[in-house]
Amino acid sequence: LGIESFVQVAFKIPATGTLSLAVSVLLRTLLTAVALAVVVAVSDFALMMGILGSVCSFTISISLPCASYVILFWGELSPFSKAINAFIAVLGIICAFIGTVSALSHAAPGASLGDYLVNVIAE
């Protein structure tokens, strides 16, 4: 419902009526098609869960809270507090990247990461 509400507000679509229903159905169908495309493209479920777990856990639990705090209270924070929170947010992004690389490297032990990615894309 979040995406549907955003589209309705952004494009000034009334909350009720046929147009609203059509947009809602179209967005839900599009999101389902994207999910299906990801499932077809990434046949290894463990790999997909490892990548999503790494990216989402670090982003949601570390990077986004620090970045949101700095954005919301920019005028009230000291420069030191801004720097520390920005550093922690960047550290979370770096950890998410390292976790993603680790998940990909464990999926193909003995092979280089580039070779594994080429094989996954070729499937």
Tab-separated table of C-alpha atoms in Angstrom:
chain	number	residue	atom	x	y	z
A	1	LEU	CA	0.000	0.000	0.000
A	2	GLY	CA	2.921	2.376	0.453
A	3	ILE	CA	3.799	2.462	-3.242
A	4	GLU	CA	0.154	2.791	-4.218
A	5	SER	CA	-0.319	5.754	-1.908
A	6	PHE	CA	2.864	7.389	-3.164
A	7	VAL	CA	1.773	7.063	-6.799
A	8	GLN	CA	-1.691	8.408	-5.991
A	9	VAL	CA	-0.235	11.464	-4.242
A	10	ALA	CA	2.555	12.044	-6.780
A	11	PHE	CA	0.232	11.898	-9.787
A	12	LYS	CA	-2.786	13.456	-8.017
A	13	ILE	CA	-5.005	10.406	-8.502
A	14	PRO	CA	-8.182	10.396	-6.389
A	15	ALA	CA	-8.153	7.832	-3.561
A	16	THR	CA	-11.410	6.265	-4.742
A	17	GLY	CA	-12.780	5.416	-8.149
A	18	THR	CA	-11.977	3.349	-11.200
A	19	LEU	CA	-8.651	5.043	-11.919
A	20	SER	CA	-7.430	4.369	-8.393
A	21	LEU	CA	-8.405	0.703	-8.689
A	22	ALA	CA	-6.697	0.394	-12.074
A	23	VAL	CA	-3.475	1.944	-10.753
A	24	SER	CA	-3.573	-0.341	-7.723
A	25	VAL	CA	-4.007	-3.471	-9.857
A	26	LEU	CA	-1.302	-2.337	-12.294
A	27	LEU	CA	1.227	-1.693	-9.507
A	28	ARG	CA	0.535	-5.008	-7.815
A	29	THR	CA	0.884	-6.844	-11.120
A	30	LEU	CA	4.139	-5.024	-11.871
A	31	LEU	CA	5.597	-5.870	-8.434
A	32	THR	CA	4.625	-9.525	-8.863
A	33	ALA	CA	6.258	-9.593	-12.313
A	34	VAL	CA	9.460	-8.100	-10.891
A	35	ALA	CA	9.499	-10.718	-8.121
A	36	LEU	CA	8.969	-13.466	-10.713
A	37	ALA	CA	11.811	-12.106	-12.858
A	38	VAL	CA	14.162	-12.159	-9.861
A	39	VAL	CA	13.210	-15.743	-9.022
A	40	VAL	CA	13.779	-16.855	-12.601
A	41	ALA	CA	17.072	-14.961	-12.911
A	42	VAL	CA	18.521	-16.202	-9.593
A	43	SER	CA	17.908	-19.917	-9.445
A	44	ASP	CA	19.959	-20.456	-6.285
A	45	PHE	CA	17.646	-19.640	-3.374
A	46	ALA	CA	20.398	-19.745	-0.731
A	47	LEU	CA	22.466	-17.246	-2.701
A	48	MET	CA	19.528	-14.903	-3.079
A	49	MET	CA	18.713	-15.091	0.642
A	50	GLY	CA	22.347	-14.489	1.565
A	51	ILE	CA	22.566	-11.396	-0.592
A	52	LEU	CA	19.219	-10.005	0.556
A	53	GLY	CA	19.979	-10.768	4.192
A	54	SER	CA	23.306	-9.010	4.087
A	55	VAL	CA	22.111	-5.926	2.251
A	56	CYS	CA	18.822	-5.532	4.111
A	57	SER	CA	20.105	-6.240	7.615
A	58	PHE	CA	22.942	-3.745	7.475
A	59	THR	CA	20.917	-1.135	5.635
A	60	ILE	CA	17.824	-1.325	7.844
A	61	SER	CA	19.563	-1.744	11.187
A	62	ILE	CA	22.649	0.463	10.817
A	63	SER	CA	22.762	2.812	7.833
A	64	LEU	CA	19.192	4.085	7.557
A	65	PRO	CA	18.674	4.928	11.256
A	66	CYS	CA	21.902	6.939	11.407
A	67	ALA	CA	21.242	8.719	8.132
A	68	SER	CA	17.633	9.481	9.113
A	69	TYR	CA	18.720	10.824	12.500
A	70	VAL	CA	21.229	13.170	10.909
A	71	ILE	CA	18.723	14.364	8.301
A	72	LEU	CA	15.914	14.927	10.806
A	73	PHE	CA	17.994	16.711	13.448
A	74	TRP	CA	20.625	18.403	11.257
A	75	GLY	CA	20.187	21.825	12.824
A	76	GLU	CA	20.287	20.527	16.408
A	77	LEU	CA	23.315	18.212	16.186
A	78	SER	CA	26.895	19.140	16.916
A	79	PRO	CA	29.437	18.657	14.125
A	80	PHE	CA	30.964	15.747	16.058
A	81	SER	CA	27.591	13.995	16.304
A	82	LYS	CA	26.948	14.536	12.591
A	83	ALA	CA	30.368	13.086	11.754
A	84	ILE	CA	29.962	10.036	13.996
A	85	ASN	CA	26.497	9.224	12.623
A	86	ALA	CA	27.657	9.735	9.027
A	87	PHE	CA	30.652	7.480	9.703
A	88	ILE	CA	28.409	4.748	11.140
A	89	ALA	CA	26.044	5.022	8.150
A	90	VAL	CA	28.957	4.667	5.708
A	91	LEU	CA	30.363	1.789	7.766
A	92	GLY	CA	26.998	0.024	7.483
A	93	ILE	CA	27.069	0.403	3.705
A	94	ILE	CA	30.620	-0.967	3.586
A	95	CYS	CA	29.605	-3.934	5.761
A	96	ALA	CA	26.614	-4.618	3.496
A	97	PHE	CA	28.959	-4.661	0.504
A	98	ILE	CA	31.412	-6.990	2.260
A	99	GLY	CA	28.571	-9.299	3.293
A	100	THR	CA	27.267	-9.419	-0.265
A	101	VAL	CA	30.703	-10.279	-1.627
A	102	SER	CA	31.050	-12.932	1.073
A	103	ALA	CA	27.678	-14.478	0.199
A	104	LEU	CA	28.654	-14.577	-3.454
A	105	SER	CA	32.085	-16.067	-2.748
A	106	HIS	CA	30.646	-18.831	-0.539
A	107	ALA	CA	28.254	-19.791	-3.298
A	108	ALA	CA	31.121	-20.875	-5.541
A	109	PRO	CA	34.045	-22.152	-3.469
A	110	GLY	CA	37.179	-22.615	-5.526
A	111	ALA	CA	36.040	-20.319	-8.321
A	112	SER	CA	36.621	-16.641	-8.710
A	113	LEU	CA	33.724	-14.310	-7.991
A	114	GLY	CA	33.698	-13.057	-11.585
A	115	ASP	CA	33.480	-16.612	-12.981
A	116	TYR	CA	30.600	-17.398	-10.650
A	117	LEU	CA	28.681	-14.268	-11.663
A	118	VAL	CA	29.161	-15.088	-15.343
A	119	ASN	CA	27.790	-18.605	-14.740
A	120	VAL	CA	24.789	-17.313	-12.775
A	121	ILE	CA	23.934	-14.779	-15.455
A	122	ALA	CA	24.402	-17.358	-18.223
A	123	GLU	CA	21.933	-19.787	-16.601
